[in-house]
Amino acid sequence: MVNDLRSLRLESPRRVDVPIVAGLALALLVFGVTRPALTFDNLFLVGDETFSVVSGIWSFATSGNILLALLLFGFSVAFPAIKLGGILVLWFVPTREPTRVEIVDWLELLGKWSLLDAFVIAVLVGTVQLGLLSQAAALPGAYVYLASILLSLVAILLLSAIVRSRRRQPRRPFTRRGLWLTVPAAVLYGAGLSLPLLDVEKGFFWGNRYSLLRGVGQLLQRGDWVLGSTLLLFVVVLPTLRLLALFVLRLVRPQHAKWRERLLLLDGLSMLDVFVLALLVVFTKLDALASPTPLAGMWLLVAAAAVSVLDSVLLHRGARWRPARG
């Protein structure tokens, strides 16, 4: 009955953490997308070029890259705002259980794409430095924006834990058939980590090649612990743990719900596919500033991300709850 519907706020009156975290993330998002987030110091230009998340998107649009501008606006501005608004609506507005579960599943699956612009900034700052000719540096807006996105991920995890605790239907059996995707994804990913991603040249007297691991190390060495640690965690550590967990769980096939939830959590937090898209955005951005050439590492990571996406789809389909009988 409609009259029996209750909001999550009424069902969990002591859980004030969800609305507080989501509200704070929303406030930081508004501030972060409008404040300066990235600056280019280019010797061929008079003064620096400074961009916020919003002005960077506008720069893509005015330079003719409408598709990238729409992509970044959708994932970096519109979707985070809708996501946080959806969390607050689910918390305060009475919603039927099936609808609530479906919305949370979609938020978990798509929530990681909000980090796209943060990865773009991290790659520009750390992985593709242009030597004496140009330097990129993160500004406070980048860190505020990153804090907002990370808080939104925390809010989704908190909300998901509450919603999942009310599920009682059994899972589908865990099968080994996904190994035909997990094995090539692991091989491609392992090769792509250490091989150079881009060959960046400017003029005839300077050029360099960067791998993902070298780019992360460069960020940490320069003291940019926030961006460096974010890349290290979401693009190196968590994807590696996800692949190891997939191997173990598909070989052992445990039915315990706890291990399934942990695997789904790792899958949602592993962001290789988001990083690859950020690389493509950076490649387009640098085209006018330098002469970037994609190398083997980039194509291997693109292939690894594509296979991992298919593997993730299979994983989530197999992890859906069976409809209750009787």
Tab-separated table of C-alpha atoms in Angstrom:
chain	number	residue	atom	x	y	z
A	1	MET	CA	0.000	0.000	0.000
A	2	VAL	CA	1.173	3.515	-0.782
A	3	ASN	CA	0.342	4.651	2.727
A	4	ASP	CA	2.754	2.032	4.100
A	5	LEU	CA	5.711	3.512	2.268
A	6	ARG	CA	8.383	5.034	4.446
A	7	SER	CA	11.517	6.944	3.604
A	8	LEU	CA	14.963	5.679	4.517
A	9	ARG	CA	15.205	8.563	6.970
A	10	LEU	CA	12.286	7.139	8.918
A	11	GLU	CA	13.501	3.550	8.576
A	12	SER	CA	17.000	4.454	9.818
A	13	PRO	CA	16.510	7.546	12.014
A	14	ARG	CA	19.971	7.275	13.587
A	15	ARG	CA	21.837	7.206	10.270
A	16	VAL	CA	22.450	10.912	9.811
A	17	ASP	CA	25.747	10.212	8.049
A	18	VAL	CA	24.183	9.698	4.613
A	19	PRO	CA	22.429	13.094	4.256
A	20	ILE	CA	25.345	14.931	5.905
A	21	VAL	CA	27.965	13.437	3.571
A	22	ALA	CA	25.759	13.884	0.469
A	23	GLY	CA	24.876	17.477	1.394
A	24	LEU	CA	28.518	18.379	2.030
A	25	ALA	CA	29.544	16.769	-1.279
A	26	LEU	CA	26.897	18.777	-3.129
A	27	ALA	CA	28.086	22.041	-1.570
A	28	LEU	CA	31.724	21.271	-2.442
A	29	LEU	CA	30.703	20.321	-5.996
A	30	VAL	CA	29.154	23.741	-6.629
A	31	PHE	CA	32.296	25.422	-5.312
A	32	GLY	CA	34.744	23.035	-6.992
A	33	VAL	CA	33.432	23.245	-10.566
A	34	THR	CA	33.577	27.046	-10.603
A	35	ARG	CA	36.918	27.701	-8.885
A	36	PRO	CA	40.256	27.615	-10.792
A	37	ALA	CA	41.400	23.994	-11.000
A	38	LEU	CA	44.280	23.928	-13.501
A	39	THR	CA	46.863	26.366	-14.801
A	40	PHE	CA	49.202	26.160	-17.800
A	41	ASP	CA	52.451	28.134	-17.706
A	42	ASN	CA	53.448	28.322	-21.377
A	43	LEU	CA	56.525	30.247	-22.522
A	44	PHE	CA	54.937	30.919	-25.908
A	45	LEU	CA	51.970	32.693	-24.329
A	46	VAL	CA	51.772	35.947	-22.392
A	47	GLY	CA	50.782	34.963	-18.874
A	48	ASP	CA	49.230	31.726	-17.677
A	49	GLU	CA	46.106	29.939	-18.821
A	50	THR	CA	43.847	29.050	-15.918
A	51	PHE	CA	40.793	26.821	-16.112
A	52	SER	CA	38.029	25.718	-13.799
A	53	VAL	CA	36.107	22.512	-14.498
A	54	VAL	CA	33.333	24.551	-16.126
A	55	SER	CA	35.640	26.863	-18.130
A	56	GLY	CA	37.685	23.861	-19.275
A	57	ILE	CA	34.531	22.274	-20.652
A	58	TRP	CA	33.631	25.569	-22.317
A	59	SER	CA	37.119	25.669	-23.846
A	60	PHE	CA	36.488	22.295	-25.484
A	61	ALA	CA	33.121	23.498	-26.788
A	62	THR	CA	34.448	26.749	-28.284
A	63	SER	CA	37.403	24.958	-29.904
A	64	GLY	CA	35.052	22.642	-31.771
A	65	ASN	CA	35.282	19.552	-29.551
A	66	ILE	CA	31.547	19.510	-28.864
A	67	LEU	CA	31.404	15.768	-28.159
A	68	LEU	CA	34.143	15.947	-25.527
A	69	ALA	CA	32.559	19.052	-24.011
A	70	LEU	CA	29.208	17.272	-23.696
A	71	LEU	CA	30.928	14.158	-22.338
A	72	LEU	CA	32.810	16.076	-19.662
A	73	PHE	CA	29.801	18.194	-18.756
A	74	GLY	CA	27.618	15.104	-18.426
A	75	PHE	CA	30.026	13.062	-16.300
A	76	SER	CA	31.781	15.859	-14.391
A	77	VAL	CA	28.968	18.340	-13.662
A	78	ALA	CA	25.476	17.104	-14.491
A	79	PHE	CA	25.798	13.505	-13.334
A	80	PRO	CA	27.485	14.258	-9.958
A	81	ALA	CA	24.742	16.803	-9.197
A	82	ILE	CA	21.981	14.373	-10.234
A	83	LYS	CA	23.668	11.565	-8.297
A	84	LEU	CA	23.861	13.561	-5.073
A	85	GLY	CA	20.332	14.864	-5.566
A	86	GLY	CA	19.166	11.278	-6.090
A	87	ILE	CA	20.813	10.155	-2.852
A	88	LEU	CA	19.025	12.895	-0.922
A	89	VAL	CA	15.699	12.128	-2.618
A	90	LEU	CA	16.024	8.417	-1.789
A	91	TRP	CA	16.796	9.341	1.804
A	92	PHE	CA	13.922	11.740	2.437
A	93	VAL	CA	11.186	10.663	-0.026
A	94	PRO	CA	9.183	7.438	0.493
A	95	THR	CA	10.086	5.003	-2.292
A	96	ARG	CA	9.043	1.475	-3.123
A	97	GLU	CA	11.717	-1.136	-2.366
A	98	PRO	CA	12.220	-2.395	-5.968
A	99	THR	CA	12.600	1.176	-7.250
A	100	ARG	CA	14.982	2.035	-4.441
A	101	VAL	CA	17.170	-1.008	-5.118
A	102	GLU	CA	17.271	-0.322	-8.855
A	103	ILE	CA	18.283	3.315	-8.368
A	104	VAL	CA	21.042	2.378	-5.922
A	105	ASP	CA	22.359	-0.275	-8.323
A	106	TRP	CA	22.599	2.323	-11.099
A	107	LEU	CA	24.262	4.858	-8.786
A	108	GLU	CA	26.854	2.249	-7.811
A	109	LEU	CA	27.505	1.225	-11.401
A	110	LEU	CA	27.811	4.739	-12.857
A	111	GLY	CA	29.020	6.727	-9.858
A	112	LYS	CA	32.709	6.262	-10.585
A	113	TRP	CA	32.464	8.199	-13.865
A	114	SER	CA	32.191	11.415	-11.859
A	115	LEU	CA	35.973	11.173	-11.375
A	116	LEU	CA	36.608	11.707	-15.097
A	117	ASP	CA	37.572	15.391	-14.852
A	118	ALA	CA	39.714	14.759	-11.760
A	119	PHE	CA	41.668	12.146	-13.732
A	120	VAL	CA	42.044	14.568	-16.652
A	121	ILE	CA	43.610	17.119	-14.312
A	122	ALA	CA	45.847	14.484	-12.697
A	123	VAL	CA	47.129	13.245	-16.065
A	124	LEU	CA	47.823	16.772	-17.287
A	125	VAL	CA	49.673	17.685	-14.099
A	126	GLY	CA	51.665	14.508	-13.520
A	127	THR	CA	51.876	12.261	-16.546
A	128	VAL	CA	52.281	14.805	-19.344
A	129	GLN	CA	54.591	17.561	-18.174
A	130	LEU	CA	56.030	19.545	-21.099
A	131	GLY	CA	59.464	20.280	-19.679
A	132	LEU	CA	60.832	23.812	-20.024
A	133	LEU	CA	58.185	24.787	-22.550
A	134	SER	CA	55.091	24.374	-20.442
A	135	GLN	CA	54.073	23.258	-16.974
A	136	ALA	CA	50.654	22.278	-15.657
A	137	ALA	CA	49.723	22.695	-12.007
A	138	ALA	CA	46.613	21.863	-10.004
A	139	LEU	CA	44.871	24.698	-8.172
A	140	PRO	CA	42.576	24.576	-5.092
A	141	GLY	CA	39.458	24.075	-7.211
A	142	ALA	CA	40.783	20.679	-8.348
A	143	TYR	CA	41.156	19.465	-4.770
A	144	VAL	CA	37.742	20.765	-3.735
A	145	TYR	CA	36.187	19.057	-6.761
A	146	LEU	CA	38.028	15.808	-5.999
A	147	ALA	CA	36.898	15.960	-2.358
A	148	SER	CA	33.303	16.361	-3.527
A	149	ILE	CA	33.481	13.326	-5.827
A	150	LEU	CA	35.155	11.154	-3.184
A	151	LEU	CA	32.514	12.154	-0.630
A	152	SER	CA	29.808	11.263	-3.157
A	153	LEU	CA	31.338	7.789	-3.480
A	154	VAL	CA	31.293	7.452	0.299
A	155	ALA	CA	27.629	8.522	0.367
A	156	ILE	CA	26.752	5.878	-2.237
A	157	LEU	CA	28.586	3.184	-0.248
A	158	LEU	CA	26.747	4.161	2.955
A	159	LEU	CA	23.385	4.246	1.186
A	160	SER	CA	24.054	0.940	-0.563
A	161	ALA	CA	24.946	-0.782	2.713
A	162	ILE	CA	21.603	0.267	4.198
A	163	VAL	CA	19.581	-0.789	1.155
A	164	ARG	CA	21.438	-4.095	0.692
A	165	SER	CA	20.911	-5.027	4.332
A	166	ARG	CA	17.172	-5.324	3.590
A	167	ARG	CA	17.606	-7.809	0.748
A	168	ARG	CA	16.772	-11.386	1.542
A	169	GLN	CA	16.596	-13.203	-1.816
A	170	PRO	CA	19.355	-15.670	-2.747
A	171	ARG	CA	22.003	-14.876	-5.333
A	172	ARG	CA	22.501	-16.720	-8.592
A	173	PRO	CA	25.317	-19.307	-8.392
A	174	PHE	CA	28.777	-17.890	-9.095
A	175	THR	CA	30.241	-19.455	-12.272
A	176	ARG	CA	33.667	-19.788	-13.890
A	177	ARG	CA	32.607	-18.709	-17.362
A	178	GLY	CA	33.839	-15.164	-16.815
A	179	LEU	CA	37.466	-16.368	-16.659
A	180	TRP	CA	37.691	-16.074	-20.447
A	181	LEU	CA	37.379	-12.309	-19.926
A	182	THR	CA	39.309	-11.983	-16.657
A	183	VAL	CA	42.486	-13.646	-17.973
A	184	PRO	CA	43.005	-11.415	-21.053
A	185	ALA	CA	42.022	-8.330	-19.044
A	186	ALA	CA	44.742	-9.112	-16.505
A	187	VAL	CA	47.382	-9.740	-19.194
A	188	LEU	CA	46.551	-6.542	-21.085
A	189	TYR	CA	46.405	-4.484	-17.885
A	190	GLY	CA	49.714	-5.809	-16.561
A	191	ALA	CA	51.461	-5.013	-19.847
A	192	GLY	CA	49.871	-1.569	-20.112
A	193	LEU	CA	50.945	-0.461	-16.619
A	194	SER	CA	54.660	-0.224	-17.310
A	195	LEU	CA	54.809	0.510	-21.045
A	196	PRO	CA	54.833	4.150	-22.239
A	197	LEU	CA	51.408	5.682	-22.847
A	198	LEU	CA	52.255	8.799	-24.834
A	199	ASP	CA	55.183	10.289	-26.688
A	200	VAL	CA	54.922	14.034	-26.051
A	201	GLU	CA	57.024	16.344	-28.218
A	202	LYS	CA	57.270	20.129	-28.517
A	203	GLY	CA	59.424	21.480	-31.299
A	204	PHE	CA	62.549	19.649	-32.401
A	205	PHE	CA	64.595	19.600	-29.214
A	206	TRP	CA	62.432	18.139	-26.471
A	207	GLY	CA	60.276	15.096	-26.025
A	208	ASN	CA	59.457	12.428	-23.494
A	209	ARG	CA	57.525	9.227	-22.942
A	210	TYR	CA	55.463	8.399	-19.904
A	211	SER	CA	53.970	5.208	-18.525
A	212	LEU	CA	51.146	5.098	-15.998
A	213	LEU	CA	53.423	3.961	-13.180
A	214	ARG	CA	56.007	6.615	-14.015
A	215	GLY	CA	53.317	9.297	-14.110
A	216	VAL	CA	52.028	8.299	-10.677
A	217	GLY	CA	55.580	8.226	-9.329
A	218	GLN	CA	56.241	11.679	-10.758
A	219	LEU	CA	53.178	13.102	-9.044
A	220	LEU	CA	54.214	11.647	-5.683
A	221	GLN	CA	57.827	12.748	-6.146
A	222	ARG	CA	56.724	16.317	-6.814
A	223	GLY	CA	54.748	16.310	-3.588
A	224	ASP	CA	51.272	16.206	-5.157
A	225	TRP	CA	50.088	13.476	-2.812
A	226	VAL	CA	46.371	14.015	-3.368
A	227	LEU	CA	46.299	13.518	-7.137
A	228	GLY	CA	49.078	10.918	-7.056
A	229	SER	CA	47.410	8.863	-4.338
A	230	THR	CA	44.050	9.075	-6.135
A	231	LEU	CA	45.541	7.652	-9.332
A	232	LEU	CA	47.507	5.039	-7.425
A	233	LEU	CA	44.458	3.861	-5.484
A	234	PHE	CA	41.757	3.871	-8.177
A	235	VAL	CA	43.807	3.011	-11.283
A	236	VAL	CA	46.553	0.724	-9.918
A	237	VAL	CA	45.752	-0.794	-6.521
A	238	LEU	CA	41.987	-1.374	-6.742
A	239	PRO	CA	41.968	-2.720	-10.338
A	240	THR	CA	44.746	-5.146	-9.352
A	241	LEU	CA	42.808	-6.302	-6.286
A	242	ARG	CA	39.665	-6.641	-8.412
A	243	LEU	CA	41.401	-8.916	-10.914
A	244	LEU	CA	42.890	-11.053	-8.146
A	245	ALA	CA	39.497	-11.321	-6.441
A	246	LEU	CA	37.824	-12.315	-9.713
A	247	PHE	CA	40.377	-15.084	-10.245
A	248	VAL	CA	39.925	-16.465	-6.746
A	249	LEU	CA	36.133	-16.199	-6.578
A	250	ARG	CA	35.558	-17.643	-10.040
A	251	LEU	CA	37.833	-20.579	-9.313
A	252	VAL	CA	36.598	-21.252	-5.784
A	253	ARG	CA	32.996	-20.120	-6.438
A	254	PRO	CA	32.011	-19.309	-2.829
A	255	GLN	CA	28.351	-18.641	-2.187
A	256	HIS	CA	28.809	-16.504	0.911
A	257	ALA	CA	27.119	-13.136	0.351
A	258	LYS	CA	29.892	-11.274	2.184
A	259	TRP	CA	32.488	-12.143	-0.448
A	260	ARG	CA	30.116	-11.264	-3.267
A	261	GLU	CA	29.458	-7.816	-1.819
A	262	ARG	CA	33.176	-7.181	-1.423
A	263	LEU	CA	33.810	-8.136	-5.033
A	264	LEU	CA	31.018	-5.858	-6.260
A	265	LEU	CA	32.479	-3.059	-4.134
A	266	LEU	CA	35.925	-3.549	-5.713
A	267	ASP	CA	34.339	-3.597	-9.150
A	268	GLY	CA	32.582	-0.301	-8.517
A	269	LEU	CA	35.735	1.387	-7.209
A	270	SER	CA	38.147	0.133	-9.897
A	271	MET	CA	38.380	2.969	-12.407
A	272	LEU	CA	40.639	1.815	-15.225
A	273	ASP	CA	37.913	2.564	-17.781
A	274	VAL	CA	37.457	6.105	-16.429
A	275	PHE	CA	41.213	6.678	-16.555
A	276	VAL	CA	41.412	5.483	-20.175
A	277	LEU	CA	38.708	7.933	-21.199
A	278	ALA	CA	40.604	10.676	-19.337
A	279	LEU	CA	43.703	9.768	-21.372
A	280	LEU	CA	41.762	10.248	-24.592
A	281	VAL	CA	40.539	13.636	-23.387
A	282	VAL	CA	44.087	14.683	-22.480
A	283	PHE	CA	45.323	13.488	-25.868
A	284	THR	CA	42.829	15.826	-27.548
A	285	LYS	CA	43.669	18.692	-25.188
A	286	LEU	CA	47.410	18.429	-25.843
A	287	ASP	CA	47.061	18.214	-29.597
A	288	ALA	CA	47.205	22.002	-29.973
A	289	LEU	CA	49.945	22.448	-27.357
A	290	ALA	CA	52.329	19.617	-28.204
A	291	SER	CA	52.590	16.664	-30.567
A	292	PRO	CA	51.320	13.660	-28.598
A	293	THR	CA	51.586	10.196	-30.121
A	294	PRO	CA	49.752	7.223	-28.566
A	295	LEU	CA	52.093	4.350	-27.761
A	296	ALA	CA	51.684	0.660	-26.940
A	297	GLY	CA	50.845	1.215	-23.273
A	298	MET	CA	47.861	3.396	-24.111
A	299	TRP	CA	46.397	0.893	-26.585
A	300	LEU	CA	46.941	-1.979	-24.138
A	301	LEU	CA	45.120	-0.071	-21.397
A	302	VAL	CA	42.297	0.782	-23.817
A	303	ALA	CA	41.960	-2.915	-24.656
A	304	ALA	CA	42.171	-3.907	-20.961
A	305	ALA	CA	39.470	-1.386	-20.070
A	306	ALA	CA	37.183	-2.638	-22.860
A	307	VAL	CA	37.521	-6.265	-21.758
A	308	SER	CA	37.077	-5.259	-18.095
A	309	VAL	CA	33.824	-3.459	-18.936
A	310	LEU	CA	32.459	-6.639	-20.546
A	311	ASP	CA	33.660	-8.622	-17.535
A	312	SER	CA	31.949	-6.157	-15.209
A	313	VAL	CA	28.650	-6.452	-17.113
A	314	LEU	CA	28.806	-10.253	-16.770
A	315	LEU	CA	29.669	-9.938	-13.096
A	316	HIS	CA	26.746	-7.649	-12.332
A	317	ARG	CA	24.301	-9.771	-14.325
A	318	GLY	CA	25.347	-12.851	-12.388
A	319	ALA	CA	25.159	-10.992	-9.098
A	320	ARG	CA	21.568	-9.846	-9.432
A	321	TRP	CA	19.088	-11.148	-6.936
A	322	ARG	CA	16.760	-13.905	-7.963
A	323	PRO	CA	13.101	-12.997	-7.807
A	324	ALA	CA	11.428	-14.388	-4.708
A	325	ARG	CA	9.168	-17.373	-5.250
A	326	GLY	CA	5.978	-18.348	-3.572
